Amino acid sequence: MTIRSTTVAVVGAGPAGLVLAHLLRRAGLDVTVHERLTRSALEGAARAGVLEHRVVEYLRRLGLADRLTAEGERHGRCEISCLGEEVTVDYGALSGGARHWVYPQQLLVRDLVDRYLADGGTIAFGSPVEAVVPDAAGRPVLRTPDGELRAAYAVGCDGAHGVVAAAFPDGAEGPGRRYPYDWLTVLARIDRPVAAVRYAVHADGFAGMMPRTADVGRFYLEVPAGERLEGWDADRIRAALVHRLGLGGAAPVPGELLETGVLRMRGRVARRMRHGRLLLAGDAAHTVTPSGAKGLNSAVADAADLAGALPAALDGDDGALDGYQRRRLEAAWRTQEFSDRLLDLLHLPAGLPPEQREFALRLRLERIRRIAAPGPEGAAFARDYAGAGELAGPGVWPPAQRSAVASRTTAR
Ligand code: PHB
């Protein structure tokens, strides 16, 4: 059997794994990346597409956002309809200038892969890590199709139910919530671009329309928890979207449905993101619903933070990885709270009798108007929504700290 060794084994080449791997290699560390999917499957999976201001600023500083900023679009408004009223939230203005970038996740992944390989890194595609076990000294050993990989640290960027979390004594369990509804998810051709994220708070259930590319949009429909796709043919899906979202006129209309699914809506935060020499980042540590578009963004933020903590730990700073865990668990809870609060606004309470729906909708309209209005509440929502401010991590540190990390040349 082949035995290889590395300083940091990164499991999963999604946004978290790739950003982390880039930064660690730039810090002079020896990094080995394993990805379960083949390269074409990885780069073909349609996922998120709305990036926070601070995430893109961070990637831009690292020189990892050239195509994103050349081809992506900036969005600073969303629309929320309720009881026939359409409220525009100008969160770009309310936040003092923070706007989203719209760029499909799979294109970002493609760009990060291209650049990583061009910089001399390697990624083992189609090579799932089967298990992570400790050696006699407590160092992680990864069982891979290419044999054993021994590492000083292993980082799970491998999504919910990842193999690194499975090696935690408690499986990285933590509090979670199963929401009383699901979202039917649709990727559809559209006859014109989605100019702004649109949310419909509707007596029949929530619906959403999100931008992706000029001729493809992402749509969501609230359905009862546990709903199966079988009852929803293309015509029924299109009719429900048009009805709840009030589409037509100047708004795009969904045409051919390219992909449909049902997303089981849940939130979860692990109790720990670190167990000894095992670390978690992104969905491996926390699952957030799509509401607010925070999943991809918080994964990159985890990676940025860890990319500072890992070199510090290798330099003997014992507290660095606990600091990572503490900061990022706090951030994960802030993210959950934001996503949960937006879900609460967008959905009527479960089991509400029809005669009470107008009252609940009218209350929601009040909340929508408040977040759209200038003032502290609108500003706070806008800053959280757009991801105002800066990510913490190498690349934004003061120059002295940055050059200390950049001058590292040896792996240990
Ligand atoms: C999405 O782009 O899929 C998206 C955007 C904003 C949301 C939810 C989902 O609030």
CSV table of C-alpha atoms and ligand atoms in Angstrom, one decimal:
chain,number,residue,atom,x,y,z
A,1,MET,CA,0.0,0.0,0.0
A,2,THR,CA,1.2,3.5,-0.8
A,3,ILE,CA,1.8,5.8,2.1
A,4,ARG,CA,2.0,9.5,1.5
A,5,SER,CA,2.3,12.3,3.9
A,6,THR,CA,1.4,16.0,3.9
A,7,THR,CA,1.1,18.8,6.3
A,8,VAL,CA,-2.6,19.7,5.8
A,9,ALA,CA,-5.0,17.3,4.2
A,10,VAL,CA,-8.0,19.1,2.8
A,11,VAL,CA,-11.1,16.9,2.2
A,12,GLY,CA,-13.4,18.4,-0.4
A,13,ALA,CA,-12.7,20.9,-3.2
A,14,GLY,CA,-15.8,23.1,-2.8
A,15,PRO,CA,-15.4,26.8,-2.1
A,16,ALA,CA,-14.2,26.3,1.5
A,17,GLY,CA,-11.6,23.7,0.6
A,18,LEU,CA,-10.3,25.5,-2.4
A,19,VAL,CA,-9.9,28.9,-0.7
A,20,LEU,CA,-8.2,27.2,2.2
A,21,ALA,CA,-5.9,25.3,0.0
A,22,HIS,CA,-4.9,28.4,-2.0
A,23,LEU,CA,-4.1,30.3,1.2
A,24,LEU,CA,-2.2,27.5,2.9
A,25,ARG,CA,-0.1,26.9,-0.2
A,26,ARG,CA,0.7,30.6,-0.4
A,27,ALA,CA,1.8,30.4,3.2
A,28,GLY,CA,4.3,27.8,2.1
A,29,LEU,CA,2.6,24.8,3.5
A,30,ASP,CA,2.4,21.4,1.9
A,31,VAL,CA,-1.3,20.8,1.1
A,32,THR,CA,-3.1,17.7,-0.3
A,33,VAL,CA,-6.6,18.0,-1.6
A,34,HIS,CA,-9.0,15.1,-2.1
A,35,GLU,CA,-12.3,15.5,-3.9
A,36,ARG,CA,-15.0,12.8,-4.1
A,37,LEU,CA,-16.4,14.1,-7.4
A,38,THR,CA,-14.7,14.1,-10.8
A,39,ARG,CA,-13.6,17.5,-12.0
A,40,SER,CA,-16.4,17.7,-14.5
A,41,ALA,CA,-19.1,16.7,-12.0
A,42,LEU,CA,-17.7,19.2,-9.5
A,43,GLU,CA,-17.7,22.0,-12.0
A,44,GLY,CA,-21.1,21.1,-13.3
A,45,ALA,CA,-23.2,21.1,-10.1
A,46,ALA,CA,-25.5,24.1,-10.0
A,47,ARG,CA,-25.6,25.4,-6.4
A,48,ALA,CA,-25.7,28.9,-4.9
A,49,GLY,CA,-25.0,32.1,-6.8
A,50,VAL,CA,-25.2,35.1,-4.6
A,51,LEU,CA,-22.0,36.3,-3.0
A,52,GLU,CA,-21.6,38.7,-0.2
A,53,HIS,CA,-19.8,42.0,-0.6
A,54,ARG,CA,-17.1,41.1,2.0
A,55,VAL,CA,-16.5,37.6,0.5
A,56,VAL,CA,-15.8,39.1,-3.0
A,57,GLU,CA,-13.7,41.9,-1.6
A,58,TYR,CA,-11.6,39.2,0.2
A,59,LEU,CA,-11.3,37.0,-2.9
A,60,ARG,CA,-10.4,40.1,-5.0
A,61,ARG,CA,-7.6,41.1,-2.7
A,62,LEU,CA,-6.2,37.6,-3.0
A,63,GLY,CA,-6.4,37.8,-6.8
A,64,LEU,CA,-9.0,35.0,-6.9
A,65,ALA,CA,-11.9,37.0,-8.3
A,66,ASP,CA,-10.9,38.2,-11.7
A,67,ARG,CA,-13.5,36.4,-13.7
A,68,LEU,CA,-16.1,36.8,-11.0
A,69,THR,CA,-15.8,40.6,-11.1
A,70,ALA,CA,-15.5,40.7,-14.9
A,71,GLU,CA,-18.5,38.5,-15.6
A,72,GLY,CA,-20.6,38.7,-12.4
A,73,GLU,CA,-23.2,41.2,-11.7
A,74,ARG,CA,-23.7,43.5,-8.8
A,75,HIS,CA,-27.1,43.5,-7.1
A,76,GLY,CA,-28.1,46.0,-4.4
A,77,ARG,CA,-31.9,45.6,-4.3
A,78,CYS,CA,-34.4,42.9,-3.6
A,79,GLU,CA,-38.2,42.9,-3.9
A,80,ILE,CA,-40.6,41.5,-1.4
A,81,SER,CA,-44.3,41.2,-2.3
A,82,CYS,CA,-47.0,40.7,0.2
A,83,LEU,CA,-50.8,41.3,-0.1
A,84,GLY,CA,-50.4,42.9,-3.5
A,85,GLU,CA,-47.9,45.4,-2.4
A,86,GLU,CA,-44.4,45.2,-3.8
A,87,VAL,CA,-41.7,46.6,-1.5
A,88,THR,CA,-38.2,47.3,-2.9
A,89,VAL,CA,-35.4,47.0,-0.3
A,90,ASP,CA,-32.5,49.1,-1.5
A,91,TYR,CA,-30.0,47.3,0.7
A,92,GLY,CA,-27.1,48.7,-1.2
A,93,ALA,CA,-28.0,52.2,-0.1
A,94,LEU,CA,-29.3,51.2,3.3
A,95,SER,CA,-26.0,49.4,4.1
A,96,GLY,CA,-23.9,52.3,3.0
A,97,GLY,CA,-22.7,50.7,-0.2
A,98,ALA,CA,-22.5,46.9,0.3
A,99,ARG,CA,-24.0,44.9,-2.5
A,100,HIS,CA,-24.0,41.3,-3.6
A,101,TRP,CA,-22.3,39.8,-6.6
A,102,VAL,CA,-24.2,37.3,-8.6
A,103,TYR,CA,-22.0,34.6,-10.0
A,104,PRO,CA,-22.9,30.8,-10.0
A,105,GLN,CA,-21.0,28.8,-7.5
A,106,GLN,CA,-19.9,26.2,-10.0
A,107,LEU,CA,-18.2,28.9,-12.0
A,108,LEU,CA,-16.4,30.2,-8.9
A,109,VAL,CA,-15.3,26.6,-8.2
A,110,ARG,CA,-14.1,26.3,-11.8
A,111,ASP,CA,-12.1,29.5,-11.5
A,112,LEU,CA,-10.5,28.5,-8.2
A,113,VAL,CA,-9.6,25.0,-9.5
A,114,ASP,CA,-8.0,26.5,-12.7
A,115,ARG,CA,-6.0,29.0,-10.7
A,116,TYR,CA,-4.9,26.4,-8.1
A,117,LEU,CA,-3.6,24.0,-10.7
A,118,ALA,CA,-2.0,26.9,-12.6
A,119,ASP,CA,-0.2,27.9,-9.4
A,120,GLY,CA,1.3,24.4,-9.2
A,121,GLY,CA,-1.2,22.8,-6.8
A,122,THR,CA,-2.7,19.4,-7.3
A,123,ILE,CA,-6.2,18.0,-6.5
A,124,ALA,CA,-7.0,14.3,-6.4
A,125,PHE,CA,-10.4,14.3,-8.2
A,126,GLY,CA,-12.8,11.3,-8.1
A,127,SER,CA,-10.9,10.3,-5.0
A,128,PRO,CA,-13.2,10.0,-1.9
A,129,VAL,CA,-11.6,9.8,1.5
A,130,GLU,CA,-13.1,6.7,3.0
A,131,ALA,CA,-12.2,7.2,6.6
A,132,VAL,CA,-10.0,9.3,8.9
A,133,VAL,CA,-8.4,7.4,11.8
A,134,PRO,CA,-5.7,8.5,14.3
A,135,ASP,CA,-2.3,7.0,14.3
A,136,ALA,CA,-0.4,6.0,17.5
A,137,ALA,CA,0.6,9.6,18.1
A,138,GLY,CA,-3.0,10.9,17.5
A,139,ARG,CA,-2.2,12.3,14.0
A,140,PRO,CA,-4.8,11.8,11.3
A,141,VAL,CA,-4.4,9.1,8.8
A,142,LEU,CA,-6.8,9.3,5.8
A,143,ARG,CA,-7.8,6.2,3.9
A,144,THR,CA,-8.0,7.1,0.2
A,145,PRO,CA,-8.3,5.1,-3.0
A,146,ASP,CA,-4.6,6.0,-3.6
A,147,GLY,CA,-3.5,4.5,-0.2
A,148,GLU,CA,-2.9,6.1,3.1
A,149,LEU,CA,-2.3,9.8,3.6
A,150,ARG,CA,-0.7,10.9,6.8
A,151,ALA,CA,-1.2,14.5,7.8
A,152,ALA,CA,-0.4,16.9,10.6
A,153,TYR,CA,-3.9,18.2,10.3
A,154,ALA,CA,-7.0,17.1,8.4
A,155,VAL,CA,-9.7,19.6,7.4
A,156,GLY,CA,-13.2,18.5,6.5
A,157,CYS,CA,-14.6,20.8,3.8
A,158,ASP,CA,-16.7,17.9,2.7
A,159,GLY,CA,-20.2,19.0,3.4
A,160,ALA,CA,-22.9,17.8,5.8
A,161,HIS,CA,-22.3,14.1,6.7
A,162,GLY,CA,-18.6,14.5,5.8
A,163,VAL,CA,-16.0,11.9,6.7
A,164,VAL,CA,-13.9,14.2,8.9
A,165,ALA,CA,-16.8,15.1,11.1
A,166,ALA,CA,-17.6,11.3,11.3
A,167,ALA,CA,-14.2,10.9,13.0
A,168,PHE,CA,-15.1,13.2,15.8
A,169,PRO,CA,-16.1,11.2,18.9
A,170,ASP,CA,-19.6,12.7,18.8
A,171,GLY,CA,-19.8,12.9,15.0
A,172,ALA,CA,-19.7,16.7,15.3
A,173,GLU,CA,-23.3,16.7,16.4
A,174,GLY,CA,-25.1,19.8,17.5
A,175,PRO,CA,-28.4,21.5,17.9
A,176,GLY,CA,-30.6,21.5,14.8
A,177,ARG,CA,-34.0,22.4,13.5
A,178,ARG,CA,-36.2,20.7,10.9
A,179,TYR,CA,-38.5,23.4,9.6
A,180,PRO,CA,-42.2,22.5,9.1
A,181,TYR,CA,-42.0,23.1,5.3
A,182,ASP,CA,-39.6,22.3,2.4
A,183,TRP,CA,-38.6,24.2,-0.6
A,184,LEU,CA,-39.2,22.9,-4.1
A,185,THR,CA,-36.1,24.0,-6.0
A,186,VAL,CA,-36.1,24.8,-9.7
A,187,LEU,CA,-33.5,25.9,-12.2
A,188,ALA,CA,-35.3,27.2,-15.2
A,189,ARG,CA,-34.6,29.0,-18.5
A,190,ILE,CA,-36.0,32.5,-18.4
A,191,ASP,CA,-36.9,34.9,-21.2
A,192,ARG,CA,-35.0,37.8,-19.6
A,193,PRO,CA,-32.5,38.2,-16.7
A,194,VAL,CA,-33.7,38.4,-13.1
A,195,ALA,CA,-33.0,42.0,-12.2
A,196,ALA,CA,-33.3,41.5,-8.5
A,197,VAL,CA,-33.9,38.7,-6.0
A,198,ARG,CA,-37.7,38.6,-5.5
A,199,TYR,CA,-39.5,37.1,-2.5
A,200,ALA,CA,-43.2,36.5,-2.4
A,201,VAL,CA,-44.9,36.2,1.0
A,202,HIS,CA,-48.1,34.6,-0.1
A,203,ALA,CA,-51.2,32.9,1.4
A,204,ASP,CA,-50.5,29.8,-0.7
A,205,GLY,CA,-46.9,29.7,0.5
A,206,PHE,CA,-43.6,31.4,-0.1
A,207,ALA,CA,-42.0,31.6,-3.5
A,208,GLY,CA,-38.7,33.1,-4.6
A,209,MET,CA,-36.9,34.0,-7.8
A,210,MET,CA,-33.2,34.4,-7.8
A,211,PRO,CA,-30.7,35.5,-10.4
A,212,ARG,CA,-28.0,33.2,-11.9
A,213,THR,CA,-27.1,33.9,-15.5
A,214,ALA,CA,-28.7,36.0,-18.3
A,215,ASP,CA,-31.0,33.1,-19.3
A,216,VAL,CA,-31.2,30.9,-16.2
A,217,GLY,CA,-32.9,31.6,-12.9
A,218,ARG,CA,-33.3,29.8,-9.6
A,219,PHE,CA,-36.8,29.5,-8.2
A,220,TYR,CA,-38.1,28.2,-4.9
A,221,LEU,CA,-41.6,27.2,-3.8
A,222,GLU,CA,-42.7,26.4,-0.3
A,223,VAL,CA,-44.3,23.0,-0.1
A,224,PRO,CA,-45.3,20.9,2.9
A,225,ALA,CA,-42.5,19.2,4.8
A,226,GLY,CA,-41.8,15.8,3.3
A,227,GLU,CA,-43.4,16.7,-0.1
A,228,ARG,CA,-42.3,14.6,-3.0
A,229,LEU,CA,-41.6,15.9,-6.5
A,230,GLU,CA,-43.9,13.4,-8.2
A,231,GLY,CA,-47.0,15.5,-7.7
A,232,TRP,CA,-45.4,18.5,-9.3
A,233,ASP,CA,-45.2,18.4,-13.1
A,234,ALA,CA,-43.6,21.3,-15.0
A,235,ASP,CA,-46.9,23.0,-15.7
A,236,ARG,CA,-48.0,23.0,-12.1
A,237,ILE,CA,-44.6,24.3,-11.0
A,238,ARG,CA,-44.6,27.1,-13.5
A,239,ALA,CA,-48.2,28.1,-12.7
A,240,ALA,CA,-47.5,28.2,-9.0
A,241,LEU,CA,-44.4,30.4,-9.5
A,242,VAL,CA,-46.2,32.8,-11.8
A,243,HIS,CA,-49.2,33.0,-9.4
A,244,ARG,CA,-47.3,33.5,-6.2
A,245,LEU,CA,-44.5,35.7,-7.6
A,246,GLY,CA,-46.9,37.7,-9.8
A,247,LEU,CA,-44.7,37.1,-12.8
A,248,GLY,CA,-45.2,38.4,-16.3
A,249,GLY,CA,-45.1,41.9,-17.6
A,250,ALA,CA,-41.6,43.2,-17.1
A,251,ALA,CA,-40.6,40.2,-14.8
A,252,PRO,CA,-39.1,37.0,-16.3
A,253,VAL,CA,-41.3,34.0,-16.8
A,254,PRO,CA,-39.8,30.5,-16.2
A,255,GLY,CA,-39.7,28.4,-19.4
A,256,GLU,CA,-37.9,25.0,-19.7
A,257,LEU,CA,-37.2,23.5,-16.3
A,258,LEU,CA,-33.6,22.4,-16.3
A,259,GLU,CA,-33.4,20.9,-12.8
A,260,THR,CA,-36.0,20.3,-10.1
A,261,GLY,CA,-35.7,19.0,-6.6
A,262,VAL,CA,-37.1,19.3,-3.1
A,263,LEU,CA,-34.8,20.7,-0.4
A,264,ARG,CA,-35.4,19.4,3.1
A,265,MET,CA,-35.3,22.6,5.1
A,266,ARG,CA,-33.1,22.4,8.1
A,267,GLY,CA,-30.5,24.3,10.2
A,268,ARG,CA,-27.8,22.8,12.3
A,269,VAL,CA,-24.6,24.0,14.0
A,270,ALA,CA,-22.0,21.5,15.2
A,271,ARG,CA,-20.9,21.8,18.9
A,272,ARG,CA,-17.3,21.7,17.8
A,273,MET,CA,-15.3,22.6,14.7
A,274,ARG,CA,-12.1,21.1,16.1
A,275,HIS,CA,-11.2,17.8,17.6
A,276,GLY,CA,-7.4,17.7,18.2
A,277,ARG,CA,-5.9,17.7,14.7
A,278,LEU,CA,-9.2,17.4,12.9
A,279,LEU,CA,-11.0,20.6,11.8
A,280,LEU,CA,-14.2,21.4,10.0
A,281,ALA,CA,-15.2,24.2,7.7
A,282,GLY,CA,-18.4,25.2,5.8
A,283,ASP,CA,-21.3,22.8,5.6
A,284,ALA,CA,-19.3,20.1,7.4
A,285,ALA,CA,-19.8,22.2,10.5
A,286,HIS,CA,-23.1,23.9,9.9
A,287,THR,CA,-26.0,23.6,7.6
A,288,VAL,CA,-28.0,26.8,6.9
A,289,THR,CA,-31.1,27.0,4.8
A,290,PRO,CA,-30.8,28.9,1.5
A,291,SER,CA,-32.8,31.8,3.0
A,292,GLY,CA,-30.5,34.8,2.9
A,293,ALA,CA,-27.9,33.0,0.7
A,294,LYS,CA,-25.4,32.5,3.6
A,295,GLY,CA,-24.1,28.9,3.1
A,296,LEU,CA,-21.4,29.5,0.5
A,297,ASN,CA,-20.5,32.8,2.1
A,298,SER,CA,-19.9,31.4,5.5
A,299,ALA,CA,-17.9,28.5,4.1
A,300,VAL,CA,-15.5,31.0,2.5
A,301,ALA,CA,-15.4,33.0,5.8
A,302,ASP,CA,-14.5,29.8,7.7
A,303,ALA,CA,-11.7,29.0,5.2
A,304,ALA,CA,-10.3,32.6,5.5
A,305,ASP,CA,-10.1,32.4,9.3
A,306,LEU,CA,-8.7,28.9,9.3
A,307,ALA,CA,-6.0,29.9,6.8
A,308,GLY,CA,-4.6,32.2,9.5
A,309,ALA,CA,-5.1,29.8,12.4
A,310,LEU,CA,-3.5,26.7,10.9
A,311,PRO,CA,-0.1,28.3,10.1
A,312,ALA,CA,-0.1,29.8,13.6
A,313,ALA,CA,-0.8,26.4,15.2
A,314,LEU,CA,2.0,24.9,13.2
A,315,ASP,CA,4.2,27.7,14.5
A,316,GLY,CA,3.3,26.6,18.0
A,317,ASP,CA,0.5,28.9,18.9
A,318,ASP,CA,-1.7,26.5,20.9
A,319,GLY,CA,-4.7,28.7,21.1
A,320,ALA,CA,-5.0,29.4,17.4
A,321,LEU,CA,-7.3,26.6,16.5
A,322,ASP,CA,-9.5,27.0,19.5
A,323,GLY,CA,-9.7,30.7,18.5
A,324,TYR,CA,-10.9,29.6,15.0
A,325,GLN,CA,-13.5,27.3,16.5
A,326,ARG,CA,-14.8,30.0,18.9
A,327,ARG,CA,-15.0,32.8,16.3
A,328,ARG,CA,-16.5,30.6,13.6
A,329,LEU,CA,-19.1,29.0,15.8
A,330,GLU,CA,-20.2,32.4,17.0
A,331,ALA,CA,-20.4,33.5,13.3
A,332,ALA,CA,-22.4,30.3,12.5
A,333,TRP,CA,-25.0,31.1,15.1
A,334,ARG,CA,-25.3,34.7,13.8
A,335,THR,CA,-25.8,33.3,10.4
A,336,GLN,CA,-28.5,30.8,11.6
A,337,GLU,CA,-30.3,33.6,13.4
A,338,PHE,CA,-30.3,35.8,10.3
A,339,SER,CA,-31.5,33.0,8.0
A,340,ASP,CA,-34.2,31.9,10.5
A,341,ARG,CA,-35.5,35.4,11.0
A,342,LEU,CA,-35.8,35.8,7.2
A,343,LEU,CA,-37.6,32.5,7.0
A,344,ASP,CA,-40.0,33.6,9.6
A,345,LEU,CA,-40.8,36.7,7.6
A,346,LEU,CA,-41.2,34.8,4.4
A,347,HIS,CA,-43.5,32.0,5.7
A,348,LEU,CA,-46.8,32.0,7.5
A,349,PRO,CA,-46.9,30.0,10.8
A,350,ALA,CA,-47.4,26.3,10.2
A,351,GLY,CA,-51.1,25.2,10.4
A,352,LEU,CA,-52.6,28.7,10.4
A,353,PRO,CA,-56.3,28.4,9.4
A,354,PRO,CA,-57.2,30.2,6.2
A,355,GLU,CA,-59.3,32.9,7.9
A,356,GLN,CA,-56.3,34.0,10.0
A,357,ARG,CA,-53.8,34.2,7.1
A,358,GLU,CA,-54.6,37.8,6.1
A,359,PHE,CA,-53.8,39.0,9.6
A,360,ALA,CA,-50.4,37.2,9.6
A,361,LEU,CA,-49.7,38.5,6.1
A,362,ARG,CA,-50.5,42.0,7.2
A,363,LEU,CA,-48.1,41.8,10.1
A,364,ARG,CA,-45.4,40.6,7.8
A,365,LEU,CA,-46.1,43.5,5.5
A,366,GLU,CA,-45.3,45.8,8.5
A,367,ARG,CA,-42.0,44.1,9.0
A,368,ILE,CA,-41.1,44.3,5.3
A,369,ARG,CA,-41.9,48.0,5.3
A,370,ARG,CA,-39.7,48.5,8.3
A,371,ILE,CA,-36.7,46.8,6.9
A,372,ALA,CA,-37.1,48.7,3.6
A,373,ALA,CA,-37.1,52.1,5.4
A,374,PRO,CA,-34.1,54.1,6.2
A,375,GLY,CA,-33.2,53.9,9.9
A,376,PRO,CA,-31.4,51.5,12.3
A,377,GLU,CA,-33.5,48.5,11.5
A,378,GLY,CA,-33.2,48.8,7.8
A,379,ALA,CA,-29.5,49.5,8.0
A,380,ALA,CA,-28.9,46.5,10.3
A,381,PHE,CA,-30.8,44.1,8.0
A,382,ALA,CA,-29.1,45.5,4.9
A,383,ARG,CA,-25.6,45.1,6.4
A,384,ASP,CA,-26.2,41.5,7.4
A,385,TYR,CA,-27.9,40.7,4.1
A,386,ALA,CA,-25.3,42.1,1.9
A,387,GLY,CA,-22.4,41.0,4.1
A,388,ALA,CA,-21.0,44.4,4.7
A,389,GLY,CA,-17.5,44.9,6.3
A,390,GLU,CA,-14.5,42.6,5.9
A,391,LEU,CA,-13.6,39.0,6.4
A,392,ALA,CA,-10.8,38.2,8.8
A,393,GLY,CA,-8.0,36.2,7.4
A,394,PRO,CA,-4.6,36.4,5.6
A,395,GLY,CA,-4.8,38.9,2.8
A,396,VAL,CA,-6.4,41.6,5.0
A,397,TRP,CA,-4.0,41.4,7.9
A,398,PRO,CA,-1.6,44.3,8.5
A,399,PRO,CA,1.5,44.0,6.2
A,400,ALA,CA,3.8,42.9,9.1
A,401,GLN,CA,1.7,39.9,9.9
A,402,ARG,CA,1.2,39.2,6.2
A,403,SER,CA,4.8,39.0,5.4
A,404,ALA,CA,5.6,36.8,8.4
A,405,VAL,CA,3.2,34.2,6.9
A,406,ALA,CA,4.3,34.8,3.3
A,407,SER,CA,7.9,34.2,4.2
A,408,ARG,CA,7.2,30.7,5.4
A,409,THR,CA,8.9,28.2,3.0
A,410,THR,CA,9.1,24.9,4.9
A,411,ALA,CA,6.4,22.5,5.7
A,412,ARG,CA,6.3,20.7,9.0
B,1,PHB,C1,-30.3,32.1,-4.1
B,1,PHB,O1,-29.6,32.7,-4.8
B,1,PHB,O2,-30.5,30.9,-4.2
B,1,PHB,C2,-30.9,32.8,-2.9
B,1,PHB,C3,-30.7,34.1,-2.8
B,1,PHB,C4,-31.3,34.8,-1.7
B,1,PHB,C5,-32.0,34.1,-0.8
B,1,PHB,C6,-32.2,32.7,-0.9
B,1,PHB,C7,-31.6,32.1,-2.0
B,1,PHB,O3,-32.5,34.7,0.3
